[in-house]
Coordinates of C-alpha atoms in Angstrom, one line a residue:
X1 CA 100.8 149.1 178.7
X2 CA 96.8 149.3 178.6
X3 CA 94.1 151.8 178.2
X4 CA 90.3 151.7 177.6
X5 CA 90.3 153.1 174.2
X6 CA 87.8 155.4 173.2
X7 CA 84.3 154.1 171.7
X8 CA 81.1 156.3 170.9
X9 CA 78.7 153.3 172.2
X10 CA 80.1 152.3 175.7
X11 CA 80.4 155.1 178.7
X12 CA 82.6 154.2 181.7
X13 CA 79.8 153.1 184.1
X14 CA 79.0 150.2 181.7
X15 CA 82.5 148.8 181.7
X16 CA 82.9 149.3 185.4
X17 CA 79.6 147.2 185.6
X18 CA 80.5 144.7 183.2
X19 CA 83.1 141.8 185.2
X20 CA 83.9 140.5 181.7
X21 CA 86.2 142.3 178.8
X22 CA 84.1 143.8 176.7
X23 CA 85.3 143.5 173.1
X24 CA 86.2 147.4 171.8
X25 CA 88.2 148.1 168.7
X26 CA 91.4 148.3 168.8
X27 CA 92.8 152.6 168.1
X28 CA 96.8 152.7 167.4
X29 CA 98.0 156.2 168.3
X30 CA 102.2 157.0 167.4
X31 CA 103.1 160.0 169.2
X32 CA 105.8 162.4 168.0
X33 CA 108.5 161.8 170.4
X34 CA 112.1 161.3 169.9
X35 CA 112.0 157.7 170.6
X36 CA 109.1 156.9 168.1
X37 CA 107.0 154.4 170.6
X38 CA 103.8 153.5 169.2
X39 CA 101.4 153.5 171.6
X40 CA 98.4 150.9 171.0
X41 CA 95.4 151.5 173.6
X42 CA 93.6 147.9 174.0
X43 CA 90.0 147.3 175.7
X44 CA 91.0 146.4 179.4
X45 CA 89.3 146.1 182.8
X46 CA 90.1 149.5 184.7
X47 CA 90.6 149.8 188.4
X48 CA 91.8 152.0 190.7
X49 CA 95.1 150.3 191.7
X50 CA 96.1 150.2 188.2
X51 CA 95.7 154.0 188.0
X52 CA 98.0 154.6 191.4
X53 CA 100.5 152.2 189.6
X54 CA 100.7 154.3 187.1
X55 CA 100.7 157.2 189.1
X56 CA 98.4 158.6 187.1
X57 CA 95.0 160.7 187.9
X58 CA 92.3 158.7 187.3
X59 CA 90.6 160.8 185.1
X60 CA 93.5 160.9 182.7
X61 CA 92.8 157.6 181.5
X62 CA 89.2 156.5 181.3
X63 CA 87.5 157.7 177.8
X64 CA 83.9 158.5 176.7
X65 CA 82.5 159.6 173.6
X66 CA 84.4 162.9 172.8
X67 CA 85.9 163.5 176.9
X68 CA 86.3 161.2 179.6
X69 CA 84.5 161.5 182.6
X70 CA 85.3 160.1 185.9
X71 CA 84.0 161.4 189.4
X72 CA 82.5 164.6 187.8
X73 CA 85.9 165.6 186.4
X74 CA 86.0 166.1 182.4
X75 CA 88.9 165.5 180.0
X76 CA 89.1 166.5 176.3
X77 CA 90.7 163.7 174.2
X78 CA 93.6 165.8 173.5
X79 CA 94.3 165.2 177.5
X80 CA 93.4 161.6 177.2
X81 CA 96.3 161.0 174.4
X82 CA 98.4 163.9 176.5
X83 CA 98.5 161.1 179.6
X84 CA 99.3 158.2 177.1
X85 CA 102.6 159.9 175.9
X86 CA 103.3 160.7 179.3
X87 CA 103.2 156.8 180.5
X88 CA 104.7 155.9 177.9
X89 CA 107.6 158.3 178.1
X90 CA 108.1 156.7 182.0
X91 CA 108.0 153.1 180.7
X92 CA 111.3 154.1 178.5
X93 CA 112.9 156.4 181.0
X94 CA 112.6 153.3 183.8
X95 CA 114.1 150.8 181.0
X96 CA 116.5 153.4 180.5
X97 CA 117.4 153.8 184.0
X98 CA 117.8 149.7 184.5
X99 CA 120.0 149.8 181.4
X100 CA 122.4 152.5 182.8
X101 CA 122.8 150.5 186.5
X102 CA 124.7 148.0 184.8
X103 CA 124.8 144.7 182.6
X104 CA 125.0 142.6 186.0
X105 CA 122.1 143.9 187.1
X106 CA 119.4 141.1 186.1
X107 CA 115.7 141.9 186.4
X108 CA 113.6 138.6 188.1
X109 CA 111.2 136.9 186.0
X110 CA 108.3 134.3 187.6
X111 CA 111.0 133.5 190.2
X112 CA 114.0 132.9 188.0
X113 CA 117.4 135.7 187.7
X114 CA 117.4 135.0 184.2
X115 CA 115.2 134.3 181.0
X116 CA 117.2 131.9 180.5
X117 CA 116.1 129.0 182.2
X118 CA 118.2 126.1 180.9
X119 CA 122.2 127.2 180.5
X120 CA 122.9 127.2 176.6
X121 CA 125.8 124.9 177.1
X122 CA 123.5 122.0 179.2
X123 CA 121.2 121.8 176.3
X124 CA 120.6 118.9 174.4
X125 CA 122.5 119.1 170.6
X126 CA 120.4 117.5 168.1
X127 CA 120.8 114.7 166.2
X128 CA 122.4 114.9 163.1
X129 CA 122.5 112.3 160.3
X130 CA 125.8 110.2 161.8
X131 CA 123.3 109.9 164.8
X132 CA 120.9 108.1 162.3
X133 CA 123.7 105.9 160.6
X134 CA 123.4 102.1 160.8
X135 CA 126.3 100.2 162.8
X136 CA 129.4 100.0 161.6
X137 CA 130.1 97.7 158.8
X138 CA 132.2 94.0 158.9
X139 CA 135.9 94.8 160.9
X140 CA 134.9 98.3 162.3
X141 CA 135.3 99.3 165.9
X142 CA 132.1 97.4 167.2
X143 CA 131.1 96.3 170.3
X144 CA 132.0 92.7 170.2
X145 CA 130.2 90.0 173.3
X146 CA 131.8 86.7 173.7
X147 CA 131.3 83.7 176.4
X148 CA 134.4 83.5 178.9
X149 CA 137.3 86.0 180.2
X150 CA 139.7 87.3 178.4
X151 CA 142.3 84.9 176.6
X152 CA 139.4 82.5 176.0
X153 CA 139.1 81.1 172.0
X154 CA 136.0 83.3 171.6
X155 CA 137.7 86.4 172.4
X156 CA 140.4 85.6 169.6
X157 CA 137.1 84.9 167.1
X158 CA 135.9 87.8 168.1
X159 CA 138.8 89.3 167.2
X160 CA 139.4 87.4 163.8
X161 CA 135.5 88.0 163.1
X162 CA 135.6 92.1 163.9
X163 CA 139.4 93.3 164.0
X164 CA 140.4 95.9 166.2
X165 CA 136.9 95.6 168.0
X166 CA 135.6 96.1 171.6
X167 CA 135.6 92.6 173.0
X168 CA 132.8 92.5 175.8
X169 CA 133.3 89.2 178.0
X170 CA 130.3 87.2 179.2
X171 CA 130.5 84.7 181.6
X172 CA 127.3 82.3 180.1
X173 CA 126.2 82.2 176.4
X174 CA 122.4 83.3 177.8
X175 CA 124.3 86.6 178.5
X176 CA 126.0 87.4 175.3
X177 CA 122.4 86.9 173.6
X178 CA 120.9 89.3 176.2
X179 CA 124.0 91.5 175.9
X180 CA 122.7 92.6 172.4
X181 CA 119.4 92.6 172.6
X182 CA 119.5 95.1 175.0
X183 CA 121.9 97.1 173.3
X184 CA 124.7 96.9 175.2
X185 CA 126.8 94.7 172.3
X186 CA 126.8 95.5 168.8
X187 CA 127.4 92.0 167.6
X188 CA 128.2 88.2 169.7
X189 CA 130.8 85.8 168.3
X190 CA 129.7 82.3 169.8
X191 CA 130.5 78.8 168.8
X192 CA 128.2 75.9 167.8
X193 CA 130.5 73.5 166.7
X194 CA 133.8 71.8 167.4
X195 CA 135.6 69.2 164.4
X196 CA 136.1 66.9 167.6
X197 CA 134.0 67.7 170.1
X198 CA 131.2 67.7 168.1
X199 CA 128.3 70.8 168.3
X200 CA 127.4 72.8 170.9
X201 CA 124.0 72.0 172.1
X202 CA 123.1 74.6 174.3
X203 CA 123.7 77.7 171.7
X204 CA 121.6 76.1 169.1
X205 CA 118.7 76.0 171.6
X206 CA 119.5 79.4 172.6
X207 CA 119.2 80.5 168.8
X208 CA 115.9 79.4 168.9
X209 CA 114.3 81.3 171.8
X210 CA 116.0 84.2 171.1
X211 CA 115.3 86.4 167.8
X212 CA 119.3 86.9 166.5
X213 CA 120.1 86.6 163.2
X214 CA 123.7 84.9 161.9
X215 CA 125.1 87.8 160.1
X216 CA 128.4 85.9 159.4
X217 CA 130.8 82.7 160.4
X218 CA 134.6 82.5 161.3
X219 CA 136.5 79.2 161.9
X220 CA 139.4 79.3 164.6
X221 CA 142.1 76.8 164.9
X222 CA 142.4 75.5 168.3
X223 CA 145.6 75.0 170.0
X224 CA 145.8 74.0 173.5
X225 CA 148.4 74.1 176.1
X226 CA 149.2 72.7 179.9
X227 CA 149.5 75.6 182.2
X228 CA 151.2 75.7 185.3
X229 CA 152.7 78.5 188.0
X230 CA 156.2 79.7 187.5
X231 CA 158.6 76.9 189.4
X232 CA 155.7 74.1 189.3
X233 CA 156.9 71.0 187.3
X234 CA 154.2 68.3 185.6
X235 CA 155.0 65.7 188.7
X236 CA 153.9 68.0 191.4
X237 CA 150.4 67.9 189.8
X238 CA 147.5 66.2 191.1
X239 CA 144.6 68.2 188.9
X240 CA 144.2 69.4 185.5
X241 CA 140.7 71.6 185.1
X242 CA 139.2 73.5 181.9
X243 CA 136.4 73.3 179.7
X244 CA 134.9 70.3 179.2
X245 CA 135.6 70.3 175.6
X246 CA 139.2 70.8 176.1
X247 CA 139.5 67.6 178.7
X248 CA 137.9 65.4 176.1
X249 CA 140.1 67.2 173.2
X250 CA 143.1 66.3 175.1
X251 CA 142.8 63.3 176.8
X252 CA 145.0 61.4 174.9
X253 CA 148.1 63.6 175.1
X254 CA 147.6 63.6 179.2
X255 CA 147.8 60.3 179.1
X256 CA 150.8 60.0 177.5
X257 CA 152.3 62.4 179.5
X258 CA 151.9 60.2 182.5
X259 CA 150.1 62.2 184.0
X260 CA 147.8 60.9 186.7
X261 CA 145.6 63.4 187.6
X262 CA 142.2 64.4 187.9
X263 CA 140.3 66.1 185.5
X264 CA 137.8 68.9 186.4
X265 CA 135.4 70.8 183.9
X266 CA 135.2 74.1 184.4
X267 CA 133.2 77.1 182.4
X268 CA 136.2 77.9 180.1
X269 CA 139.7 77.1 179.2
X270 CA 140.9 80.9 180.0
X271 CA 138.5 80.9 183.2
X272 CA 140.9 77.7 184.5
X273 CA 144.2 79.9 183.7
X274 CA 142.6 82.9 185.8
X275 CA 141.4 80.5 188.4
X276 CA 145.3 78.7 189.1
X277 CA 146.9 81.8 188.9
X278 CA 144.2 83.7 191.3
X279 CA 144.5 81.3 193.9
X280 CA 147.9 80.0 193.7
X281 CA 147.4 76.4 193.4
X282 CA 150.7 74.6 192.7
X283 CA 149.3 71.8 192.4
X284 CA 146.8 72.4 189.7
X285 CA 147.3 73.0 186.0
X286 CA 145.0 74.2 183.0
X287 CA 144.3 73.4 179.5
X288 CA 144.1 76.8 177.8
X289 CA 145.9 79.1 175.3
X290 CA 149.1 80.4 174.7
X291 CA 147.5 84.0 175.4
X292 CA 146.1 83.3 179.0
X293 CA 148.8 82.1 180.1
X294 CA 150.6 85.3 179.0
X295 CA 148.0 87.3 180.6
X296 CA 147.8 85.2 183.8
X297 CA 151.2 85.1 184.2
X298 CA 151.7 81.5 184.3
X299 CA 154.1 79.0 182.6
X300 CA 153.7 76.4 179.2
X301 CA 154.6 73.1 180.8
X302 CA 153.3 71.6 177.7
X303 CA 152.3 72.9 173.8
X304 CA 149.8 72.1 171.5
X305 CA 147.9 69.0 173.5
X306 CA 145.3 68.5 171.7
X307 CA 144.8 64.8 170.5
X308 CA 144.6 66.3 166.5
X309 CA 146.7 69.0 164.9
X310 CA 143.4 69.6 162.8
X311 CA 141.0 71.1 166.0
X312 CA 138.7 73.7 164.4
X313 CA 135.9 75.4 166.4
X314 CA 132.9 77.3 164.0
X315 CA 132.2 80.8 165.5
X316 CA 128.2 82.0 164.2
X317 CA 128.5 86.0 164.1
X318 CA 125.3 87.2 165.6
X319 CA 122.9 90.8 165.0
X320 CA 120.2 92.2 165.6
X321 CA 119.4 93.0 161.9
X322 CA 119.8 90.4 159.1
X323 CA 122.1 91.1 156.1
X324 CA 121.1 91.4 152.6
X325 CA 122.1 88.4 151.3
X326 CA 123.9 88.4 147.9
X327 CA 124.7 85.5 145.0
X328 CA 128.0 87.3 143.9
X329 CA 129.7 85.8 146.7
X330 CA 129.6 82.1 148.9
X331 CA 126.9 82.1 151.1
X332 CA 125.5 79.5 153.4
X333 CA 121.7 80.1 155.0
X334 CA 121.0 78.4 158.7
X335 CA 117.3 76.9 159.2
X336 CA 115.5 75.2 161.4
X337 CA 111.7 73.3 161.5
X338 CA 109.9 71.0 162.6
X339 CA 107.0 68.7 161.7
X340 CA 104.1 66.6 163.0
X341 CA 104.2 63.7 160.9
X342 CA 107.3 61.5 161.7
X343 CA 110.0 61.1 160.0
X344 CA 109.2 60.3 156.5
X345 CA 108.7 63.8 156.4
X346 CA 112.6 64.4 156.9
X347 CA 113.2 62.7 153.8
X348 CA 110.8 64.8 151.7
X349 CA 112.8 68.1 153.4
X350 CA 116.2 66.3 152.3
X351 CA 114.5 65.9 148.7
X352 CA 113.8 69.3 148.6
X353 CA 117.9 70.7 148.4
X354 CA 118.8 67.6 146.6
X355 CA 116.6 68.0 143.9
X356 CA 118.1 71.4 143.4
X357 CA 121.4 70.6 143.7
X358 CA 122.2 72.6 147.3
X359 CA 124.4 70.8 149.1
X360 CA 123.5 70.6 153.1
X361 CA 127.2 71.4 155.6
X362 CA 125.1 70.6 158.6
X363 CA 122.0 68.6 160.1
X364 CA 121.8 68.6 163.7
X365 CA 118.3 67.6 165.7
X366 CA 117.3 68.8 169.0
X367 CA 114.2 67.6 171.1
X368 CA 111.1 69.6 170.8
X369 CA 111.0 71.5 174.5
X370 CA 107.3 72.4 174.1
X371 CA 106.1 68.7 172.7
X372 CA 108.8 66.0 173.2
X373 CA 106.7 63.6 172.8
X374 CA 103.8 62.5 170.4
X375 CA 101.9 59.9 171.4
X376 CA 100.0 57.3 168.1
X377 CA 97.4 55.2 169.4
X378 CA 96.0 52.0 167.7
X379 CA 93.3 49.9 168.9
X380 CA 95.3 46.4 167.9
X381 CA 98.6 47.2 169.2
X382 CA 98.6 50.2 171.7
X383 CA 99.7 53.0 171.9
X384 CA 103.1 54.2 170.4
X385 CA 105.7 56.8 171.8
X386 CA 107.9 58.9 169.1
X387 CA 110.1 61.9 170.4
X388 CA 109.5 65.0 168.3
X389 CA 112.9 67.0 167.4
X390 CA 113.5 70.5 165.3
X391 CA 116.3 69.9 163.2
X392 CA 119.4 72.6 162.3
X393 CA 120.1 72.6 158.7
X394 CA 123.0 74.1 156.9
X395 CA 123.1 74.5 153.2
X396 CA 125.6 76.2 150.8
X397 CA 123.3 78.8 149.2
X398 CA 122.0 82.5 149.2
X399 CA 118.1 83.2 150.2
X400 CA 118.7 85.5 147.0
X401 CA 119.4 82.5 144.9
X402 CA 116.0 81.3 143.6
X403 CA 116.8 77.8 143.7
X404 CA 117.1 78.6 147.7
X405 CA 113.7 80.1 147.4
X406 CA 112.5 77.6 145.9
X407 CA 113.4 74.8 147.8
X408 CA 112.3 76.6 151.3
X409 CA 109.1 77.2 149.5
X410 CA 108.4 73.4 149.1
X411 CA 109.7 72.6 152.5
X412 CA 107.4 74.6 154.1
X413 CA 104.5 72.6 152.6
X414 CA 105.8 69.5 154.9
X415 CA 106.7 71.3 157.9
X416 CA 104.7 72.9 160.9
X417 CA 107.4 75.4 161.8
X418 CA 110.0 76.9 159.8
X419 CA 112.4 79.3 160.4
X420 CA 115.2 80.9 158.4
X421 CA 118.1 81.8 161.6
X422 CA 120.2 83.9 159.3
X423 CA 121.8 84.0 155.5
X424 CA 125.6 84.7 155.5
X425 CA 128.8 84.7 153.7
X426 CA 130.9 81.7 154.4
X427 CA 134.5 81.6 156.3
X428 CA 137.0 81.1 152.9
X429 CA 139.8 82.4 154.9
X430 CA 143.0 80.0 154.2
X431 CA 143.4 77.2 157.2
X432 CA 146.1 75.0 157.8
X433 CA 146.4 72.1 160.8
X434 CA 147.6 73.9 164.1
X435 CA 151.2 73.5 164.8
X436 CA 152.0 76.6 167.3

């Protein structure tokens, strides 16, 4: 509610002249009625159709010095405040009225039935502290991405690596990498190297181009079997498919089977199970594990195939964070560099751990993708072609052991690029030679 206070300096015609608000002092009037209301008159642009609102005279509520005038008619200020506890008086008695008609009766406001806009329960809760927590810690419920379909060897290192975890299946390696960078897997589980087969090339490239860290390692005994449909016997067969790892891991044993068949690589060992069983081909059989064919529904025609009893596959445990690395436990630390002047520098790198007494599990070398090959020229006898690799290394210490520190320190005086891929406790779980 608004009235032109009072003021000894401005008359009516002024403010009626004036288009703009003309600052005026603000008068508080509380007037003795039973419901208390203070009534607070502020400067205000008058007109005539906020006077019929009102439905009051408009006389009653324009003020001058001591009585307000307005079309010859004059008001003492006693009638001036006499109208403002009458408006006011209406302005309770309408609330009051729109009270009594009920609580369903809601008054519109700029188009909405309600002041409130949003329903209470469709609001957003805010984040609290568990919302702020890091991931869950080693063998928590994580979200777990592995390379292949269910019953494949990585789901069961995923499963070693992170009991009782959400194993995510990925039908190329590129993908489990992907899968956690964008969030959708907590952690991957991916292999890198087999005791027979030797490493796997393609995920130490990947490791490289993508920004991962190795937060851990598990080793998985690998035992493979020759599966078949339900009624199909070993002569009726005229394939064998699966990985191509497995072919080479079990070529041998086929062969002593007397079984002449072809062999045909396929993306993975539990992918071959799914395919038999999916199409019904009797005269196919796969190399996989004792758990796909359990899930596929298919029959062991032969167990444990592979040529040796002692068939490990490495797992690398990968994150989007690194772990702090500690000294109180076994730790191995995964690098890789490179360099730009030829391979005496290898030997100076080599010098570097053995000097310090850290022993090196692994050295694996890769071709350079962006510069395989450096060209030396000499004016006598040409020009000379060397192929320029990045080498893996492995080594059985903690970047928190100084020596480790140390040694990287001096390395990276001969190398052009050097990278630390991820410091990790090592797999000391008990082994023993498949025989299941």
């Amino acid at each position: 509610m608004q009235c032109v206070a009072p003021s000894s300096s401005i008359s009516f015609k002024s403010i009626m002249g004036t288009p703009a608000l003309l600052p005026l002092q603000t008068v508080s009037h509380r007037i003795a009625q039973p419901s208390q209301l203070a009534v607070q008159c502020v400067a205000s642009r008058f007109d005539a159709a906020a006077a019929n609102a009102t439905n009051l005279p408009l006389s009653a509520a324009v003020p001058t010095t001591n009585n307000f005038a307005y079309g010859g008619v004059v008001k003492s200020r006693t009638d001036w405040q006499s109208s403002c506890a009458i408006l006011a008086s209406k302005v309770v008695s309408q609330q009051n009225t729109e009270k009594s008609n009920g609580a369903d009766k809601i008054t519109v406001v700029n188009g909405h039935s309600s002041l409130d806009l949003v329903p209470i329960d469709k609001l957003p809760k805010p984040l609290t502290i568990a919302d702020l927590s890091p991931a869950p810690l080693h063998g928590s419920t994580l979200r777990v991405a592995y390379q292949g379909v269910a019953g494949a060897y990585s789901e069961a290192a995923a499963g070693k690596a992170y009991p009782n975890c959400e194993a995510i299946p990925c039908d190329q390696f590129e993908v489990a990498f992907q899968a956690v960078e964008l969030w959708i897997a907590d952690r991957a589980v991916l292999p890198v190297e087999n005791s027979l087969g030797g490493s796997i090339h393609r995920n130490y490239d990947l490791l490289l181009r993508h920004k991962l860290h190795i937060v851990g390692e598990v080793q998985l005994s690998v035992h493979h079997c020759l599966l078949a449909l339900p009624g199909v016997r070993k002569e009726y067969l005229n394939r064998v498919i699966s990985h191509p790892q497995a072919l080479s891991q079990c070529e041998l044993t086929l062969t002593k089977l007397g079984l002449t068949v072809t062999r045909e690589a396929v993306d993975d060992t539990a992918g071959a199970a799914e395919f038999v069983a999916a199409n019904n081909l009797r005269d196919t059989a796969a190399i996989a594990s004792a758990r796909a064919a359990e899930l596929y529904g298919l029959n062991i025609l032969a167990d444990g195939i592979q040529d040796d009893s002692s068939n490990v596959t490495r797992f690398v445990m990968l994150a989007r964070e690194p772990i702090i690395p500690r000294i109180d436990i076994p730790f191995k630390t995964s690098i890789v560099f490179a360099h730009d002047k030829g391979t005496s520098v290898l030997f100076k790198v080599l010098s570097a751990f053995a000097f310090r007494n850290i022993n090196l599990t692994k050295i694996e070398s890769r071709p350079h993708r962006n510069r395989p090959i450096r060209l030396v020229g000499d004016e006598n006898v040409g020009t000379a072609k060397h192929f320029e690799y990045l080498f893996y290394v492995d080594f059985e210490a903690s970047m928190a052991d100084v020596r480790a520190q140390n040694a990287l320190a001096e390395v990276q005086e001969f190398t052009s690029f050097l990278r630390v891929l991820g410091s990790y406790p090592m797999d000391m779980t008990p082994w023993s030679p498949s025989s299941q």
